[in-house]
Coordinates of C-alpha atoms and ligand atoms in Angstrom, one line a residue:
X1 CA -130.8 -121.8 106.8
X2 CA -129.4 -121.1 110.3
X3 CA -125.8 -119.6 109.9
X4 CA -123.4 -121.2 112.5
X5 CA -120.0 -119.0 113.2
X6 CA -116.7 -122.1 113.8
X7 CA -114.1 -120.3 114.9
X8 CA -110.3 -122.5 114.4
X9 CA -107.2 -121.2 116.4
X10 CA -103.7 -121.1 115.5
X11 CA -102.9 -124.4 116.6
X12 CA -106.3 -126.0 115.5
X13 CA -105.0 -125.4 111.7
X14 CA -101.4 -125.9 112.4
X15 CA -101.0 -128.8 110.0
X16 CA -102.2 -130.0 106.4
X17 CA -103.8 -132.6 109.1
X18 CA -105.1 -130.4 111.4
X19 CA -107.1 -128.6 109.0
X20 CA -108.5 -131.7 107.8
X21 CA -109.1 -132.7 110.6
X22 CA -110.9 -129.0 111.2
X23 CA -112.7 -129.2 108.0
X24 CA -114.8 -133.0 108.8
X25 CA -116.0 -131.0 112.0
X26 CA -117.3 -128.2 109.5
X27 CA -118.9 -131.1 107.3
X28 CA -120.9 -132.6 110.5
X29 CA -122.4 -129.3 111.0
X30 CA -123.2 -129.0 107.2
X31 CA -124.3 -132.1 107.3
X32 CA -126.8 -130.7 110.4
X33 CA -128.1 -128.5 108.1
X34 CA -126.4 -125.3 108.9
X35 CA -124.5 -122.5 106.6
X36 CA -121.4 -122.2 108.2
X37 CA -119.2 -119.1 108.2
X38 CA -115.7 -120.0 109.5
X39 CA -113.0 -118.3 110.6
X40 CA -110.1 -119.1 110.7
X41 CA -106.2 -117.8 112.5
X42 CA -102.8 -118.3 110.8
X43 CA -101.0 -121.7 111.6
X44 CA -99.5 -121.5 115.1
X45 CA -96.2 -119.7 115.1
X46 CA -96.4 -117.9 111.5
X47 CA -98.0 -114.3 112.8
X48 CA -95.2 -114.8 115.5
X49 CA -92.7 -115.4 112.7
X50 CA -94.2 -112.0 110.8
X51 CA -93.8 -109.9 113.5
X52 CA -90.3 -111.1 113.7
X53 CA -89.5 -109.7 110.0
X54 CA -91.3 -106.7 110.6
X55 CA -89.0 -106.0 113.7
X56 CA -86.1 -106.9 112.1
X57 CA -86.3 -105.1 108.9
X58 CA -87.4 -102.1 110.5
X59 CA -87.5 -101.5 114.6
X60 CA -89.9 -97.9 114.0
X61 CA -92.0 -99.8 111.5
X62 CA -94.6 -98.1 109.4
X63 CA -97.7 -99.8 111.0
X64 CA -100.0 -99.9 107.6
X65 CA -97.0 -102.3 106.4
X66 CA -97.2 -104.0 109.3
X67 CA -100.3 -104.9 108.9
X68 CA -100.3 -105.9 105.5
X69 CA -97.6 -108.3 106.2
X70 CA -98.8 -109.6 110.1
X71 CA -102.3 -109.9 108.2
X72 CA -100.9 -112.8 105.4
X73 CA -100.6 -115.7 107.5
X74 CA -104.2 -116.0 107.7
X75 CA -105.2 -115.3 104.0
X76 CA -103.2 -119.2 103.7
X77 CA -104.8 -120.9 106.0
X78 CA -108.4 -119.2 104.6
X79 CA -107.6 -120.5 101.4
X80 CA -106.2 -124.3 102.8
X81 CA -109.4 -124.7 104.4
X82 CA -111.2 -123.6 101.6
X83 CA -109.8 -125.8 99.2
X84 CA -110.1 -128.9 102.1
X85 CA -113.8 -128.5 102.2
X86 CA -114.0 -128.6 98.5
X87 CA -111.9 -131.9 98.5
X88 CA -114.7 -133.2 101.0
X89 CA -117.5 -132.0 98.2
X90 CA -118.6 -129.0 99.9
X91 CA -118.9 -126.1 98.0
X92 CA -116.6 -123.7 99.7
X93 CA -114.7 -120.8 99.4
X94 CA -112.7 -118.4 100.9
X95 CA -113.0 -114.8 101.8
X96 CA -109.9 -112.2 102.7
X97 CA -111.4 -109.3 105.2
X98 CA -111.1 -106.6 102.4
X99 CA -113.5 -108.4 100.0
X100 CA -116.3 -109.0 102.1
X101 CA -115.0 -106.4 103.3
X102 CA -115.1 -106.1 107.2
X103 CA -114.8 -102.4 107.2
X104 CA -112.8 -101.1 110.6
X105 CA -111.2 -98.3 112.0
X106 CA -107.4 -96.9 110.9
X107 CA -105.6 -97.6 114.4
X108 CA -103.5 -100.3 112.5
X109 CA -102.7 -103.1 114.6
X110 CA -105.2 -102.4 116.7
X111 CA -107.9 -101.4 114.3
X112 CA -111.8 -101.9 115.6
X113 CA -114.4 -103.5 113.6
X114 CA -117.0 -101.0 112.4
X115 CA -118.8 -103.1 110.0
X116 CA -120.0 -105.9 108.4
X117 CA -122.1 -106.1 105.6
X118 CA -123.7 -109.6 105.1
X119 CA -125.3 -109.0 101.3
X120 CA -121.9 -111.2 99.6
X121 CA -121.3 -114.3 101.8
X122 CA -125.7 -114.1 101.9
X123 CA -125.7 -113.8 98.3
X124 CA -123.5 -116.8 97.8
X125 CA -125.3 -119.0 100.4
X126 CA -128.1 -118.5 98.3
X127 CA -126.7 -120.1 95.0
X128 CA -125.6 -123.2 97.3
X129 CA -122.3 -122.4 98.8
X130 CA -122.3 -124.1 102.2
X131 CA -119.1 -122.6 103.7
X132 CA -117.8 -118.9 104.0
X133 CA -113.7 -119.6 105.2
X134 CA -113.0 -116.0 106.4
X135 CA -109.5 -115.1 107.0
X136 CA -109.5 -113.9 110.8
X137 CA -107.6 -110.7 112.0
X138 CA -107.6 -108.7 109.5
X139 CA -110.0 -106.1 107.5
X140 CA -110.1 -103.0 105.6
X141 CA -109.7 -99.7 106.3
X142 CA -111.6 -96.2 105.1
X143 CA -108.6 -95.3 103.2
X144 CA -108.8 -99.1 101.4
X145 CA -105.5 -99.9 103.6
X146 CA -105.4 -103.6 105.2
X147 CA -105.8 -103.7 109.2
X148 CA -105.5 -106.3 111.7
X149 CA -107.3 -106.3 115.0
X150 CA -104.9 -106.8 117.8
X151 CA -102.9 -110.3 118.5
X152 CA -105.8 -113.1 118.8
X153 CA -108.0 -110.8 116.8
X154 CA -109.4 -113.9 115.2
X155 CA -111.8 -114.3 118.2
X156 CA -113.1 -111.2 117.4
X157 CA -113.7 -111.7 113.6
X158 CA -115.5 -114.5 114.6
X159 CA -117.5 -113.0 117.0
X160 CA -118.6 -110.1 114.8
X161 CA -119.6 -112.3 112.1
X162 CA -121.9 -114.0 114.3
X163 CA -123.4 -111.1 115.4
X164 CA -123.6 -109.5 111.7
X165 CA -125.4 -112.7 110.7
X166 CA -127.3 -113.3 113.7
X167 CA -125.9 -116.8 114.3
X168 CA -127.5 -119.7 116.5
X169 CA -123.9 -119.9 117.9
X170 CA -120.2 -118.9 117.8
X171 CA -117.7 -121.9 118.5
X172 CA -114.2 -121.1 119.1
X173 CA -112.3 -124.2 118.7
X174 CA -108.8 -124.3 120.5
X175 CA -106.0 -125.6 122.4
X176 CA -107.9 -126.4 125.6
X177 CA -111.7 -128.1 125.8
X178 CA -112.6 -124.6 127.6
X179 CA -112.1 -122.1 130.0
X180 CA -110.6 -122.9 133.1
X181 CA -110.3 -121.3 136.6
X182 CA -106.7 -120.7 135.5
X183 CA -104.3 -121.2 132.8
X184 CA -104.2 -124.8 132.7
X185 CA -100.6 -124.9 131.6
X186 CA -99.8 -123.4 135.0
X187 CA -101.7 -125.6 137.3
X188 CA -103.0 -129.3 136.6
X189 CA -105.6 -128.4 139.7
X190 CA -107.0 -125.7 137.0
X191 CA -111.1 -126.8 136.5
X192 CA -113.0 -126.6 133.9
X193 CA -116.0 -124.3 134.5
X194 CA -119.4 -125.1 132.8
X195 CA -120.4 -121.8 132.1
X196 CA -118.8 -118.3 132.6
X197 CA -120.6 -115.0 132.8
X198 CA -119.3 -112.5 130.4
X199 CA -118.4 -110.1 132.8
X200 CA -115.8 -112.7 134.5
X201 CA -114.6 -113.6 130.6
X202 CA -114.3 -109.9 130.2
X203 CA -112.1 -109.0 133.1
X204 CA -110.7 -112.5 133.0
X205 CA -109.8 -111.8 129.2
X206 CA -108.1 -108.1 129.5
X207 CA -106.2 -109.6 132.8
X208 CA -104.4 -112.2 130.9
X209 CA -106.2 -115.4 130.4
X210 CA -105.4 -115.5 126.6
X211 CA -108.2 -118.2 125.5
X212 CA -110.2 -115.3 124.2
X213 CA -109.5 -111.7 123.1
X214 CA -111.0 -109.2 125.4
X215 CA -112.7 -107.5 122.1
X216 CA -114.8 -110.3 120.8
X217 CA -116.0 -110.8 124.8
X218 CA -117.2 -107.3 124.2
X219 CA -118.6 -108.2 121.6
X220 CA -120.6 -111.1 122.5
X221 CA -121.7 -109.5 125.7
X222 CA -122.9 -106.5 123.3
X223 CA -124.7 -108.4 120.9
X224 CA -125.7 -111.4 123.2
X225 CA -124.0 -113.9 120.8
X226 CA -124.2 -117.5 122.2
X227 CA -120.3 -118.0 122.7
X228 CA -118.7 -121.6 123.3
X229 CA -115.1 -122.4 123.7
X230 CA -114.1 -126.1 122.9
X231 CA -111.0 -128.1 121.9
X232 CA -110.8 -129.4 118.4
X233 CA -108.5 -132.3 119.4
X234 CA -111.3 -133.7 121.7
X235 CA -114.6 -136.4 119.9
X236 CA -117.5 -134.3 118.7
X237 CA -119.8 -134.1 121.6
X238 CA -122.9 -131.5 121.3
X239 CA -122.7 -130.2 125.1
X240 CA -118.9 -129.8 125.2
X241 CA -116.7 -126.8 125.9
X242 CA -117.8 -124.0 127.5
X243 CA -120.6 -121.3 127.6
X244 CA -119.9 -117.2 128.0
X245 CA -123.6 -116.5 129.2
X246 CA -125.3 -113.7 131.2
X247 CA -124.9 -114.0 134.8
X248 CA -128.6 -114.4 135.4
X249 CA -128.1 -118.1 133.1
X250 CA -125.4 -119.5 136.1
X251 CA -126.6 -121.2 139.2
X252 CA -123.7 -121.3 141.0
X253 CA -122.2 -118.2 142.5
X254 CA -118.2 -118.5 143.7
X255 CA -116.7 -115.9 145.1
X256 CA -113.5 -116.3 143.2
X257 CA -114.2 -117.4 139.9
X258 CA -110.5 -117.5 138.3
X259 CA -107.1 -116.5 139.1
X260 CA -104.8 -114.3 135.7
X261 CA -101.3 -113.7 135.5
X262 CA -100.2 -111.5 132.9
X263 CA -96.4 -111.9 132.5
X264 CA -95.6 -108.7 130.2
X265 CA -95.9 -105.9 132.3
X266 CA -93.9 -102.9 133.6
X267 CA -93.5 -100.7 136.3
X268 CA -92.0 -97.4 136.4
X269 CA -91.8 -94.9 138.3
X270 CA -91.4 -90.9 138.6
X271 CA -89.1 -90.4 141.4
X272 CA -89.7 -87.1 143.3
X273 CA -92.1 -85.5 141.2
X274 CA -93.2 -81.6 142.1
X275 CA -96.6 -82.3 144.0
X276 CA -99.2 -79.5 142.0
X277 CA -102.8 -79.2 140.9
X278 CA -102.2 -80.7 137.0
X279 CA -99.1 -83.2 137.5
X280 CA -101.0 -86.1 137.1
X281 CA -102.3 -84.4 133.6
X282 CA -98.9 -83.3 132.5
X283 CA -97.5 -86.8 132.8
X284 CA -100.0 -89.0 131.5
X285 CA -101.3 -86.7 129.1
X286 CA -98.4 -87.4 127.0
X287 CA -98.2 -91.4 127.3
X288 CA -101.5 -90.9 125.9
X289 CA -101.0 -89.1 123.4
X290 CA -97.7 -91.9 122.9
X291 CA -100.4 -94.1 122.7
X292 CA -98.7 -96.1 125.9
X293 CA -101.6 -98.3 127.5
X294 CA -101.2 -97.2 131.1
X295 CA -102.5 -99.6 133.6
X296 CA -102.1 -98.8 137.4
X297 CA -101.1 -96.0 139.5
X298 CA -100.1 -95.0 142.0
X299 CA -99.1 -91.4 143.9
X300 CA -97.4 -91.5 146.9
X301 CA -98.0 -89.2 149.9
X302 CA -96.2 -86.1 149.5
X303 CA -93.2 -84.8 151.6
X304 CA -91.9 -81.2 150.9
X305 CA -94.2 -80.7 148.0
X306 CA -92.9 -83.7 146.2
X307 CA -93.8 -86.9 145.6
X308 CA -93.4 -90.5 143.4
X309 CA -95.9 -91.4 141.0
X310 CA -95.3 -94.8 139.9
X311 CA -97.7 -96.2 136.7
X312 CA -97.7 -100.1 134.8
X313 CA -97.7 -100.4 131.3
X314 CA -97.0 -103.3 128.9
X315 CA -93.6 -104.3 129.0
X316 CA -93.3 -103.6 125.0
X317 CA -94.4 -100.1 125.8
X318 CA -91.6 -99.3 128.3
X319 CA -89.1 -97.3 125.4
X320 CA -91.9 -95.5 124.4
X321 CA -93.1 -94.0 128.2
X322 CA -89.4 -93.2 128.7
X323 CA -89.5 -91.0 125.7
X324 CA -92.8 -89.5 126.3
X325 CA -91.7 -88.4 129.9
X326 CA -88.6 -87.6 129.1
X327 CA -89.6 -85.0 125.9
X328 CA -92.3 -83.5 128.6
X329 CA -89.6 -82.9 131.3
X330 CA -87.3 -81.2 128.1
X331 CA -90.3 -79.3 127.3
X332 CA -90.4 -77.9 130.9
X333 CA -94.1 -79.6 131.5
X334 CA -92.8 -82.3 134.2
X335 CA -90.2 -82.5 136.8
X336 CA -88.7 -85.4 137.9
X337 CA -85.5 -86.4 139.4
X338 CA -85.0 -89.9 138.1
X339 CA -87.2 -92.8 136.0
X340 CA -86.9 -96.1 137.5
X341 CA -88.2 -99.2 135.8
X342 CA -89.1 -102.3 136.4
X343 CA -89.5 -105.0 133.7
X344 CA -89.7 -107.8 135.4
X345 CA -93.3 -108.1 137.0
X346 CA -96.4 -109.4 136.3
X347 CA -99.7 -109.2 137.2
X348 CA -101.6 -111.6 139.2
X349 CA -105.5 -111.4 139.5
X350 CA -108.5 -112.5 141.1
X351 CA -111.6 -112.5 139.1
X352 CA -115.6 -113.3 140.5
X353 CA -118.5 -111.8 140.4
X354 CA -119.4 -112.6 143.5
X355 CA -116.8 -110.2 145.3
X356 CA -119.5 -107.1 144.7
X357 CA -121.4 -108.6 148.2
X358 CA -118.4 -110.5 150.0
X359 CA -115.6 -108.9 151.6
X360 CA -112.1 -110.1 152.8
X361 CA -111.3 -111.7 149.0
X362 CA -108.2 -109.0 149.2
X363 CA -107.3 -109.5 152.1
X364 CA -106.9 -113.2 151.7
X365 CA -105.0 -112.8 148.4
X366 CA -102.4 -110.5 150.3
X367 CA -102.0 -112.7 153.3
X368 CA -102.0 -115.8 150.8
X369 CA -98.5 -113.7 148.6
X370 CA -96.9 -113.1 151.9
X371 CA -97.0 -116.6 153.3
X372 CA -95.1 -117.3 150.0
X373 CA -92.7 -114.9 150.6
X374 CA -94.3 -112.9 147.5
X375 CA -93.9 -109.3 147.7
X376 CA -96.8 -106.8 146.4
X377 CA -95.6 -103.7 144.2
X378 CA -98.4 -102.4 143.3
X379 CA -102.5 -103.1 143.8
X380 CA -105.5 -102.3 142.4
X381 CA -109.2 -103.4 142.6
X382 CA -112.5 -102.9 141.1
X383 CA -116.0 -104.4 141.9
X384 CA -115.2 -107.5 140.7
X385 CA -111.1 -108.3 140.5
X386 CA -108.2 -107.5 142.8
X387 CA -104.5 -107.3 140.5
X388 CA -101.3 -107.4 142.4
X389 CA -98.1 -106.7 140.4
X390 CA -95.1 -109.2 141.7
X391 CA -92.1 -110.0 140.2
X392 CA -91.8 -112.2 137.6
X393 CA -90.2 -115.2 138.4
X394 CA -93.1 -115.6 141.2
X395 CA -95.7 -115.9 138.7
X396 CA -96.7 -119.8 139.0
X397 CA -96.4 -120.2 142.8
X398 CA -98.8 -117.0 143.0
X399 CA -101.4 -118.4 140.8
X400 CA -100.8 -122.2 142.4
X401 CA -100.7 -120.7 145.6
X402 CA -104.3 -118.2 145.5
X403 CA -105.7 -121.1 143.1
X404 CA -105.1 -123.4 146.4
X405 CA -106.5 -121.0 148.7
X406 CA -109.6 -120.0 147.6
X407 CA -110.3 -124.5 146.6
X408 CA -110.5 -122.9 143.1
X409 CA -110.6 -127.2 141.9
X410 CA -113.5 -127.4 143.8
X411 CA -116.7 -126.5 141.9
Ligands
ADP1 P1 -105.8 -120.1 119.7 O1 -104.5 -120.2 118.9 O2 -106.7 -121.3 119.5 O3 -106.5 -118.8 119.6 P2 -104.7 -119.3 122.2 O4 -103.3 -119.7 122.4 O5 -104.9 -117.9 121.8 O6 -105.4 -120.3 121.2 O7 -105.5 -119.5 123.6 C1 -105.5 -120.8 124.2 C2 -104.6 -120.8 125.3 O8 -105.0 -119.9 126.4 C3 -104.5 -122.2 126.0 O9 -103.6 -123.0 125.4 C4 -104.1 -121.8 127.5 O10 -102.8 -122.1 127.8 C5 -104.4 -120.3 127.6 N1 -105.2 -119.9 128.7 C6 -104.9 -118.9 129.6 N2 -105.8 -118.8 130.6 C7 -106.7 -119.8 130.3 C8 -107.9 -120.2 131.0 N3 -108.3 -119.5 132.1 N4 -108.6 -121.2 130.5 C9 -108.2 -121.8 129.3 N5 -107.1 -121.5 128.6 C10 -106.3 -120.5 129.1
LIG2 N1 -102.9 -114.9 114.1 C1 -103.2 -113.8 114.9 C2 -102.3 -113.9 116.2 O1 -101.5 -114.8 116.3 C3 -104.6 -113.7 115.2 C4 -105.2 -114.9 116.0 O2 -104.6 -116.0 116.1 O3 -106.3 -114.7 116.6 O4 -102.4 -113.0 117.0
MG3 MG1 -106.1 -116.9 120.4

């Protein structure tokens, strides 16, 4: 029997209805004669919720217990659906990550997926069970501790399991019917795009377009899954959604393919650092070892043998820099005179593939910010993206604004 991976966000199960609603969707695709694995997140709001306990029971937390409690919304919803399906006549059951077990790495909550093994759910399939409900998120590690993969590790669960089982397809059923040229809650001119290469989803993903996790578009790319994003509000229709494909499967080429904003970032910055051969090591060797994800940098031109060097991070990162720089100037290895930060930016990107042979796409962002009156802090570009960092509070007129100029509504 073909396996088919159906992949149900937070909001898609958010309800007693919703995952009713959910489960007759599985049943048509039973009923098209496929064994379907599906995965499924915690009802919208309840990891949120989790975190919030964690934080407030204990601000240092211990992140194995973090894990085990972060991991439980979605062992409920695995076992709602579940028992849903069965209502319907469907023999179905439920699977946590530890018993199937999706093995991963210790980084706790942000653990990678090292392995699947296939023999259980294929074992069961075999004596008739139609549906595997896996809980997304979470899975086991070496030392038989419960992980979780990162917030809207779900996607990745369910990309893995379609690769493990060599799917005919992975559905991720959500909020929106697809990916769009921007967030659509930011812009009603957002479009919908047919078909997005995985390299735009990738950058697109680890910029800040939150419809996928940047993991399971790794993932997918990888293992050449066949990924589809779709709403679960919307009539079943077979061609609906939209497709992550290789580059060489899209006809049309834009320039531009999407604009990002990622709202929770940080900039700081080392004011008047001593200019020497190993500063840039001495600094972010420790955030490394901090485990502080640093973005962007940038070193100024030195006067006098000093200059600034000013990084981003993620905003929820910022206490942890500050003490990492500030235990390497104690210990002697760095010297600044002052730490300045900013926690009120975000970052705003351009993403296409087509940029590698067109020029100007920078140039037009810039000139597009200042007409706004938008101030740049910080750039950076690669072959196919340009990020500003901005403040804040200019985050949906930048995206409105670069979304108009570069007739993003227009396919
Ligand atoms: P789920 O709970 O189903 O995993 P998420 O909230 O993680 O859903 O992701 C869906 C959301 O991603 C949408 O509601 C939308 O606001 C947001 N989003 C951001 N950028 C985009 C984009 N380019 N296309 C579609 N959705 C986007
Ligand atoms: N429930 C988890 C989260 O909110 C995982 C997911 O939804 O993908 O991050
Ligand atoms: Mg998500």
């Amino acid at each position: 029997m073909p396996v088919l991976v159906m992949k149900f966000g937070g909001t898609s199960v958010a309800t007693l209805d919703r995952i009713k609603r959910a489960a007759k969707r599985v049943s048509r695709e039973v009923a098209n004669g496929n064994d379907v694995i599906v995965v499924v997140s915690a009802m919208s709001g309840e990891t949120n919720k989790l975190v919030g306990y964690v934080n407030e029971t204990s601000p240092m937390y211990d992140a194995r217990e973090y894990d085990a409690i972060v991991s439980s919304g979605e062992n409920v919803t695995a076992g709602l659906m579940a028992l849903t399906l069965q209502e319907m006549d469907i023999p179905a059951r439920s699977w946590q990550g530890w018993q199937v077990p999706l093995k991963t790495t210790s980084a706790h909550g942000a653990a990678r997926i090292e392995d699947i093994p296939t023999d259980n759910i294929t074992e069961k399939f075999g004596e008739g069970m139609k549906v595997a409900v896996v809980a997304g998120f979470q899975g086991i590690s070496a030392e038989g501790r419960i992980t979780t993969l990162g917030r809207g590790g779900s996607d990745t669960t369910a990309v893995a399991f379609a690769a493990a089982f060599d799917a005919i397809r992975c559905d991720i059923y959500t909020d929106v019917d697809g990916v769009y040229t921007t967030d659509p809650r930011i812009t009603k001119k957002a479009r919908k795009m047919e078909k997005v290469s995985f390299e735009e989803m990738l950058e697109m993903a680890s910029l800040g377009a939150k419809v996928l996790q940047t993991r399971s578009v790794e993932l997918a790319m990888r293992y050449k899954v066949k990924l589809r994003v779709l709403s679960s509000f919307e009539e079943y229709d077979p061609n609906a959604g939209t497709l992550i494909c290789a580059e060489e499967d899209i006809v049309e080429n834009n320039v531009v393919s999407g604009v990002t904003a990622s709202r929770d970032e940080a900039k700081m910055t080392l004011v008047s650092v001593a200019d020497r051969p190993g500063i840039a090591a001495a600094i972010f060797g420790p955030l490394a070892e901090a485990g502080v994800n640093v973005d962007m940098i940038i070193q100024n031109i030195s006067e006098e043998g000093r200059t600034d060097m000013t990084f981003s991070c993620p905003v929820d990162q910022v206490s942890r820099a500050q003490n990492a720089v500030s235990a390497a100037k104690e210990r002697g290895e760095v010297n600044f005179e002052e730490l300045v930060c900013d926690t009120e930016v975000a970052k705003i990107s351009l993403v296409g593939i087509g940029m590698r042979s067109q020029s100007g796409v920078a140039a037009k962002m810039f000139k597009t910010l200042s007409d706004e009156g938008v101030n740049i802090k910080v750039i950076a570009t690669s072959e196919i993206k340009v990020s500003v960092l901005v403040d804040r509070k200019y985050t949906e007129l930048a995206v409105q604004a670069l979304h108009d100029a570069f007739e993003l509504e227009k396919a």
